[in-house]
XYZ file of C-alpha atoms in Angstrom:
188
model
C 75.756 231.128 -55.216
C 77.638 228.635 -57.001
C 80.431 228.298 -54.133
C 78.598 227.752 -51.304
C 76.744 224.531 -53.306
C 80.190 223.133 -53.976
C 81.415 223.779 -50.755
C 78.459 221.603 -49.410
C 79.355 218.631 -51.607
C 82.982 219.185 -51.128
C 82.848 218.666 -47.597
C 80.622 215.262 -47.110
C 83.024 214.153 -49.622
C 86.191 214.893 -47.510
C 84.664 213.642 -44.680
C 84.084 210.512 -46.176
C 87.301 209.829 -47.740
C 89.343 211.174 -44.048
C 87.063 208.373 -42.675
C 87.449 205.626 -44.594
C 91.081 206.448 -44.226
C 91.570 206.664 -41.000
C 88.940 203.607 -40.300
C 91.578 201.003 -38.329
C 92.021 197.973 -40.766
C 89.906 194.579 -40.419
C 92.386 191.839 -39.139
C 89.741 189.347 -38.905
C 90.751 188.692 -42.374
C 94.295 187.146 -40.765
C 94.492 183.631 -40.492
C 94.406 182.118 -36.802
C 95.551 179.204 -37.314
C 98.685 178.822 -39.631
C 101.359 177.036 -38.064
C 104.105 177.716 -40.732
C 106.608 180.242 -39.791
C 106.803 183.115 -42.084
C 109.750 185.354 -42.765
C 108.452 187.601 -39.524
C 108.631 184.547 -37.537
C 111.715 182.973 -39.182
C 114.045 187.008 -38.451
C 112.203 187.589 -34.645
C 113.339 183.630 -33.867
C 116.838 183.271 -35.833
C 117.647 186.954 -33.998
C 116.489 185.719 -30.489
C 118.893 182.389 -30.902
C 121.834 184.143 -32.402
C 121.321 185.981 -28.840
C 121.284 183.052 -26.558
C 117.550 183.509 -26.109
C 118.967 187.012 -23.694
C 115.506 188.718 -22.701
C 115.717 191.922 -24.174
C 115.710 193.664 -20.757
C 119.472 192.525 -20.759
C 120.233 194.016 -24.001
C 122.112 197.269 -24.471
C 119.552 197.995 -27.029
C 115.575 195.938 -27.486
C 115.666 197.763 -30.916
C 119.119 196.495 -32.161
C 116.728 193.998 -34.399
C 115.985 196.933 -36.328
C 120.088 197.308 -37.719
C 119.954 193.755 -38.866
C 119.551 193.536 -42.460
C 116.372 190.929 -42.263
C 114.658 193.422 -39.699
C 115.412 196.420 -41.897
C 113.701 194.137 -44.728
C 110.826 194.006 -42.428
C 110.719 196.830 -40.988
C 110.840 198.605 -44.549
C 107.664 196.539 -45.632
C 105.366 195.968 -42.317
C 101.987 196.042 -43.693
C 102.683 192.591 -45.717
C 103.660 190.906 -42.413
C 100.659 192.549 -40.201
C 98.807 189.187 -39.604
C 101.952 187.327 -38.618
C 102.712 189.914 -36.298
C 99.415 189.825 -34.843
C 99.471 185.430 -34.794
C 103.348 186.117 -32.727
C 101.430 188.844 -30.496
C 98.959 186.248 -29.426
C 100.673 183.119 -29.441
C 101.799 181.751 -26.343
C 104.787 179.868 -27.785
C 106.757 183.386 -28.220
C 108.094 184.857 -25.094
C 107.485 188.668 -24.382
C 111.085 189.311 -25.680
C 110.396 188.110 -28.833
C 107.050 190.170 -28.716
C 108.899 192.994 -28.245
C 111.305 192.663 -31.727
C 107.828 191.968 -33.668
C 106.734 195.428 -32.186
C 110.029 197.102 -33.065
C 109.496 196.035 -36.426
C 105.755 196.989 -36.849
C 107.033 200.906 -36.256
C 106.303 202.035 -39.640
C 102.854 200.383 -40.335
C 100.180 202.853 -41.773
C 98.253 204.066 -39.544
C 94.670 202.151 -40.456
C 96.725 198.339 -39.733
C 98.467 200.166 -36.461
C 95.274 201.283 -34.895
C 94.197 197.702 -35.566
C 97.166 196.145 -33.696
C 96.381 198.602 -30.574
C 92.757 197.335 -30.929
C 94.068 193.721 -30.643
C 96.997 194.385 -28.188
C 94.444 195.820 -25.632
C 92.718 192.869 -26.090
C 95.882 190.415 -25.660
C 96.575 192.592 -22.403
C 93.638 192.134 -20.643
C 93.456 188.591 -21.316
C 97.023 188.271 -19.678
C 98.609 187.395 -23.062
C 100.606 190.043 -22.913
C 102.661 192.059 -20.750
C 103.017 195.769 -19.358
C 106.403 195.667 -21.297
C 105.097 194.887 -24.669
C 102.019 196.858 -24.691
C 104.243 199.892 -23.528
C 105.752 199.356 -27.134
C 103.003 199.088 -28.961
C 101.212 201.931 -27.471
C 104.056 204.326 -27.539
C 105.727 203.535 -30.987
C 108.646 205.593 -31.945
C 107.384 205.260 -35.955
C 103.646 205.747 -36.455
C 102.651 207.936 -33.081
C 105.275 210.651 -34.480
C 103.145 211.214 -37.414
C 99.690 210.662 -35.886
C 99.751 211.684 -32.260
C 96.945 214.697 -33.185
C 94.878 211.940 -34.864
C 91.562 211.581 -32.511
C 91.603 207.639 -33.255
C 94.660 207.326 -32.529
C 94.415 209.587 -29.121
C 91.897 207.534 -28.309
C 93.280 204.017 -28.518
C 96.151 206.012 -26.676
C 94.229 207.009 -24.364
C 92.334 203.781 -23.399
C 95.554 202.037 -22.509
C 98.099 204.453 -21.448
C 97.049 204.961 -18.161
C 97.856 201.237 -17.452
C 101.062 201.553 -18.757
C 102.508 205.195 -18.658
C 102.942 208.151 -16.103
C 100.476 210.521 -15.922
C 102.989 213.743 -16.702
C 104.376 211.718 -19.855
C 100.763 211.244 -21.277
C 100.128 214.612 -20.800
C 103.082 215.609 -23.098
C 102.184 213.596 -25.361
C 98.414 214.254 -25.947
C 99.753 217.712 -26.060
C 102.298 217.292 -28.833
C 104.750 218.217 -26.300
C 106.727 215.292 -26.757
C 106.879 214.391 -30.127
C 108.488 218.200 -30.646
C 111.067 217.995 -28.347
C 111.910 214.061 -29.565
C 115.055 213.305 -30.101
C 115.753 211.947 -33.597
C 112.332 212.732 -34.779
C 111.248 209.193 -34.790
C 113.921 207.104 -35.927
């Protein structure tokens, strides 16, 4: 009799604490308005000129930001330069290139502040701030989707805006996992 009762406080418990986990962070708490550059701004900027401003459609390689030593610095420690990457998301002084090298270094954000992002990025797209490119990126991460791909919030958000963005076959594979098992590097 005993371990059915804790069973039944067990479980609201777990439920609570999955919940509050996977609950997609509150970025109204970022700053709109901040015009200084931070070091986000200052590595996605100094990494665009030391390309001759190429649009990363030209490069060999849009993630090449991520062997620099200042994007490995920020791509080690996302979560501290969410808001940043959300004020370069919907700024119109950055161009989609340089939207794309903020997303590339956002890959390993947990998954509450990533859900977040997708929230805002769906936002940004409809609004026109942001193109098919970009929100390709940011809903089919290489990082955080690897790990979370069976998460319903996360299937959700990726459902919502994959359609616009992705062929029906490849969002099949992977809703169904399919993908993500047969991915080459396993993420990185």
């Amino acid at each position: 009799m005993k371990r059915p009762y804790s069973l039944l406080l067990i479980i609201p418990f777990l439920l609570i604490v999955a919940w509050r986990i996977w609950l997609p962070a509150d970025l109204s708490a970022c700053p709109a308005d901040v015009e200084t550059a931070g070091p986000l701004t200052l590595v996605i900027r100094d990494y665009f000129e030391r390309n001759s401003r190429t649009d990363w459609q030209d490069m060999d390689d849009r993630f090449d930001i991520l062997s620099t030593p200042e994007g490995q610095s920020i791509a080690s420690q996302p979560n501290s330069h969410t808001c940043e990457a959300l004020r370069v998301l919907q700024s119109p002084a950055f161009s989609q290139s340089e939207k794309i090298f903020t997303m590339a270094l956002m890959f390993r954000l947990p998954i509450d502040q990533y859900m977040a992002l997708m929230d805002r990025s769906h936002q940004l797209y409809t609004q026109g701030k942001m193109d098919k490119e970009v929100l390709t990126l940011v809903v089919f991460p290489r990082g955080t989707a690897i790990n979370y791909w069976w998460l319903p919030a996360w299937r959700q958000r990726f459902s919502r805006d994959a359609p616009s963005v992705l062929d029906a076959n490849l969002i099949n594979d992977v809703l169904s996992g399919r993908y993500w098992f047969d991915y080459p590097g396993a993420g990185f």
